[in-house]
CSV table of C-alpha atoms in Angstrom, one decimal:
chain,number,residue,atom,x,y,z
A,1,UNK,CA,0.0,0.0,0.0
A,2,UNK,CA,1.5,3.3,-1.1
A,3,UNK,CA,1.6,6.4,1.2
A,4,UNK,CA,-1.1,8.1,-0.8
A,5,UNK,CA,-3.4,5.0,-0.7
A,6,UNK,CA,-2.9,4.8,3.0
A,7,UNK,CA,-3.9,8.5,3.5
A,8,UNK,CA,-7.0,8.0,1.3
A,9,UNK,CA,-7.9,4.9,3.3
A,10,UNK,CA,-7.4,6.8,6.6
A,11,UNK,CA,-9.6,9.7,5.4
A,12,UNK,CA,-12.4,7.3,4.6
A,13,UNK,CA,-12.2,5.9,8.1
A,14,UNK,CA,-12.1,9.4,9.6
A,15,UNK,CA,-8.6,9.3,11.1
A,16,UNK,CA,-7.0,12.7,11.7
A,17,UNK,CA,-3.3,13.8,11.3
A,18,UNK,CA,-2.4,12.6,14.8
A,19,UNK,CA,-3.7,9.2,14.1
A,20,UNK,CA,-2.1,9.1,10.7
A,21,UNK,CA,1.4,8.6,12.1
A,22,UNK,CA,0.3,6.0,14.6
A,23,UNK,CA,-1.8,4.1,11.9
A,24,UNK,CA,1.1,4.4,9.4
A,25,UNK,CA,3.5,3.0,11.9
A,26,UNK,CA,1.2,0.1,12.8
A,27,UNK,CA,0.5,-0.6,9.2
A,28,UNK,CA,4.2,-0.6,8.3
A,29,UNK,CA,4.9,-2.9,11.3
A,30,UNK,CA,2.2,-5.3,10.2
A,31,UNK,CA,3.6,-5.4,6.7
A,32,UNK,CA,7.1,-5.9,8.0
A,33,UNK,CA,6.0,-8.8,10.2
A,34,UNK,CA,4.1,-10.5,7.4
A,35,UNK,CA,7.0,-10.1,5.0
A,36,UNK,CA,9.5,-11.3,7.7
A,37,UNK,CA,7.4,-14.4,8.5
A,38,UNK,CA,7.0,-15.1,4.8
A,39,UNK,CA,10.8,-15.0,4.3
A,40,UNK,CA,11.3,-17.1,7.4
A,41,UNK,CA,8.7,-19.7,6.4
A,42,UNK,CA,10.3,-20.0,2.9
A,43,UNK,CA,13.4,-21.6,4.6
A,44,UNK,CA,11.3,-24.4,6.4
A,45,UNK,CA,12.0,-27.2,3.9
A,46,UNK,CA,15.7,-26.4,3.7
A,47,UNK,CA,15.9,-26.4,7.4
A,48,UNK,CA,14.0,-29.7,7.7
A,49,UNK,CA,16.5,-31.4,5.3
A,50,UNK,CA,19.4,-30.0,7.2
A,51,UNK,CA,18.1,-31.0,10.7
A,52,UNK,CA,16.7,-34.3,9.6
A,53,UNK,CA,20.2,-35.5,8.6
A,54,UNK,CA,21.3,-34.8,12.2
A,55,UNK,CA,18.3,-35.9,14.3
A,56,UNK,CA,16.9,-39.4,13.7
A,57,UNK,CA,13.5,-38.6,15.1
A,58,UNK,CA,11.1,-36.7,12.8
A,59,UNK,CA,9.3,-35.1,15.7
A,60,UNK,CA,12.5,-33.8,17.2
A,61,UNK,CA,13.5,-32.4,13.8
A,62,UNK,CA,10.2,-30.6,13.5
A,63,UNK,CA,10.5,-29.2,17.0
A,64,UNK,CA,14.0,-28.0,16.2
A,65,UNK,CA,12.9,-26.3,13.0
A,66,UNK,CA,9.9,-24.6,14.6
A,67,UNK,CA,12.0,-23.3,17.5
A,68,UNK,CA,14.6,-21.9,15.0
A,69,UNK,CA,11.8,-20.2,13.0
A,70,UNK,CA,10.3,-18.7,16.2
A,71,UNK,CA,13.6,-17.4,17.4
A,72,UNK,CA,14.1,-15.7,14.0
A,73,UNK,CA,10.6,-14.2,14.1
A,74,UNK,CA,11.1,-12.9,17.7
A,75,UNK,CA,14.4,-11.3,16.6
A,76,UNK,CA,13.3,-7.7,16.1
A,77,UNK,CA,16.0,-6.2,13.9
A,78,UNK,CA,17.1,-9.2,11.9
A,79,UNK,CA,18.4,-8.2,8.5
A,80,UNK,CA,16.3,-9.8,5.7
A,81,UNK,CA,19.5,-10.9,3.9
A,82,UNK,CA,20.8,-12.7,7.0
A,83,UNK,CA,17.7,-14.7,7.8
A,84,UNK,CA,19.0,-17.8,6.0
A,85,UNK,CA,22.3,-18.0,7.8
A,86,UNK,CA,20.7,-17.0,11.1
A,87,UNK,CA,18.2,-19.9,10.8
A,88,UNK,CA,20.9,-22.4,9.8
A,89,UNK,CA,23.1,-21.4,12.7
A,90,UNK,CA,20.2,-21.6,15.2
A,91,UNK,CA,19.0,-24.9,13.9
A,92,UNK,CA,22.4,-26.5,14.1
A,93,UNK,CA,22.9,-25.2,17.6
A,94,UNK,CA,19.5,-26.6,18.6
A,95,UNK,CA,20.6,-30.0,17.2
A,96,UNK,CA,23.7,-29.8,19.4
A,97,UNK,CA,21.6,-28.9,22.4
A,98,UNK,CA,19.4,-31.9,21.7
A,99,UNK,CA,22.3,-34.3,21.8
A,100,UNK,CA,23.7,-32.6,24.9
A,101,UNK,CA,20.4,-33.1,26.7
A,102,UNK,CA,20.3,-36.7,25.6
A,103,UNK,CA,23.8,-37.3,26.9
A,104,UNK,CA,23.0,-35.5,30.2
A,105,UNK,CA,19.9,-37.8,30.7
A,106,UNK,CA,22.0,-40.9,29.8
A,107,UNK,CA,24.6,-40.0,32.4
A,108,UNK,CA,22.0,-39.3,35.0
A,109,UNK,CA,20.3,-42.7,34.3
A,110,UNK,CA,23.6,-44.5,34.5
A,111,UNK,CA,24.4,-42.8,37.8
A,112,UNK,CA,21.0,-43.8,39.2
A,113,UNK,CA,21.5,-47.4,38.0
A,114,UNK,CA,25.0,-47.6,39.5
A,115,UNK,CA,23.9,-46.5,42.9
A,116,UNK,CA,21.7,-49.5,43.6
A,117,UNK,CA,24.2,-52.4,43.3
A,118,UNK,CA,26.9,-53.0,45.9
A,119,UNK,CA,30.4,-53.4,44.7
A,120,UNK,CA,31.8,-56.9,44.8
A,121,UNK,CA,35.1,-57.4,46.6
A,122,UNK,CA,37.0,-58.6,43.5
A,123,UNK,CA,35.9,-55.5,41.6
A,124,UNK,CA,37.4,-53.3,44.2
A,125,UNK,CA,40.6,-55.2,44.2
A,126,UNK,CA,40.8,-55.1,40.3
A,127,UNK,CA,40.1,-51.3,40.4
A,128,UNK,CA,42.8,-50.7,42.9
A,129,UNK,CA,45.3,-52.9,40.9
A,130,UNK,CA,44.3,-51.1,37.7
A,131,UNK,CA,44.8,-47.7,39.4
A,132,UNK,CA,48.3,-48.7,40.5
A,133,UNK,CA,49.2,-49.9,37.0
A,134,UNK,CA,47.9,-46.7,35.5
A,135,UNK,CA,49.8,-44.6,38.0
A,136,UNK,CA,52.9,-46.5,37.0
A,137,UNK,CA,52.3,-45.5,33.3
A,138,UNK,CA,52.6,-41.8,34.3
A,139,UNK,CA,56.4,-42.1,33.5
A,140,UNK,CA,55.4,-42.2,29.8
A,141,UNK,CA,54.2,-38.6,30.1
A,142,UNK,CA,56.4,-35.5,29.6
A,143,UNK,CA,57.2,-32.6,31.9
A,144,UNK,CA,54.1,-30.5,32.8
A,145,UNK,CA,51.7,-33.4,31.8
A,146,UNK,CA,53.3,-35.7,34.3
A,147,UNK,CA,53.3,-33.0,37.0
A,148,UNK,CA,49.7,-32.1,36.6
A,149,UNK,CA,48.5,-35.8,36.4
A,150,UNK,CA,50.4,-36.7,39.6
A,151,UNK,CA,49.1,-33.6,41.3
A,152,UNK,CA,45.5,-34.6,40.4
A,153,UNK,CA,46.2,-38.1,41.7
A,154,UNK,CA,47.2,-36.6,45.0
A,155,UNK,CA,44.0,-34.6,45.2
A,156,UNK,CA,45.3,-31.2,44.0
A,157,UNK,CA,42.9,-29.4,41.7
A,158,UNK,CA,44.0,-28.0,38.3
A,159,UNK,CA,43.4,-24.5,39.6
A,160,UNK,CA,45.6,-25.1,42.7
A,161,UNK,CA,48.3,-26.7,40.4
A,162,UNK,CA,48.2,-23.6,38.1
A,163,UNK,CA,48.7,-21.3,41.1
A,164,UNK,CA,51.5,-23.4,42.6
A,165,UNK,CA,53.4,-23.4,39.3
A,166,UNK,CA,52.5,-19.9,38.3
A,167,UNK,CA,50.9,-20.8,35.0
A,168,UNK,CA,47.5,-20.1,33.6
A,169,UNK,CA,44.6,-22.3,34.4
A,170,UNK,CA,44.1,-22.9,30.7
A,171,UNK,CA,47.7,-24.2,30.4
A,172,UNK,CA,47.2,-26.5,33.4
A,173,UNK,CA,43.9,-27.9,32.0
A,174,UNK,CA,45.5,-28.4,28.6
A,175,UNK,CA,48.4,-30.3,30.1
A,176,UNK,CA,46.0,-32.4,32.1
A,177,UNK,CA,43.8,-33.2,29.1
A,178,UNK,CA,46.8,-34.2,27.0
A,179,UNK,CA,48.2,-36.3,29.8
A,180,UNK,CA,44.9,-38.1,30.3
A,181,UNK,CA,44.6,-38.7,26.6
A,182,UNK,CA,48.1,-40.3,26.5
A,183,UNK,CA,47.2,-42.5,29.5
A,184,UNK,CA,44.0,-43.5,27.8
A,185,UNK,CA,45.9,-44.5,24.7
A,186,UNK,CA,48.5,-46.5,26.8
A,187,UNK,CA,45.6,-48.2,28.5
A,188,UNK,CA,43.9,-49.1,25.1
A,189,UNK,CA,47.2,-50.5,23.8
A,190,UNK,CA,47.6,-52.6,26.9
A,191,UNK,CA,44.1,-53.9,26.6
A,192,UNK,CA,44.5,-54.7,22.9
A,193,UNK,CA,47.7,-56.6,23.8
A,194,UNK,CA,46.0,-58.6,26.5
A,195,UNK,CA,43.1,-59.5,24.2
A,196,UNK,CA,45.4,-60.8,21.5
């Protein structure tokens, strides 16, 4: 609707000059919303294909796409040219959130299931023996990795270790992560050798 048509329409309805600005703003806002929702809805099929590849359940995929579209519609100042990338980004993040929630539930269920059964004496002995063996493998680690793993084995947190050695917490966490990965690899190699 052009500005002239809008003025003629408002004259017919008896709206004066003060109401013209308000009515014009409301009309423009309504047109913008309809246009915006039309642009957002045009991406639905593409988003469904994108999300369906990542989520096995059709209902979860539909929920994810609807949530992404609602977030885009609620975004007040979204540039019309950026709606597609925005929807893609939001949909992919919602897929990741879905899997995080599933993993959180799985861990919670596993903890709840583990609480019920008492540990058998031979399991405790095997765990202690494995812990001693794994601690003996620490000599495979280098410098800072060895130090931080031994500190953690003695109950010192990564934050405390970083303060004691005057390094950043990020550096201490990185050394611990690398050390733990190397120990995991040594453990896997040992188990593969035992199975052969």
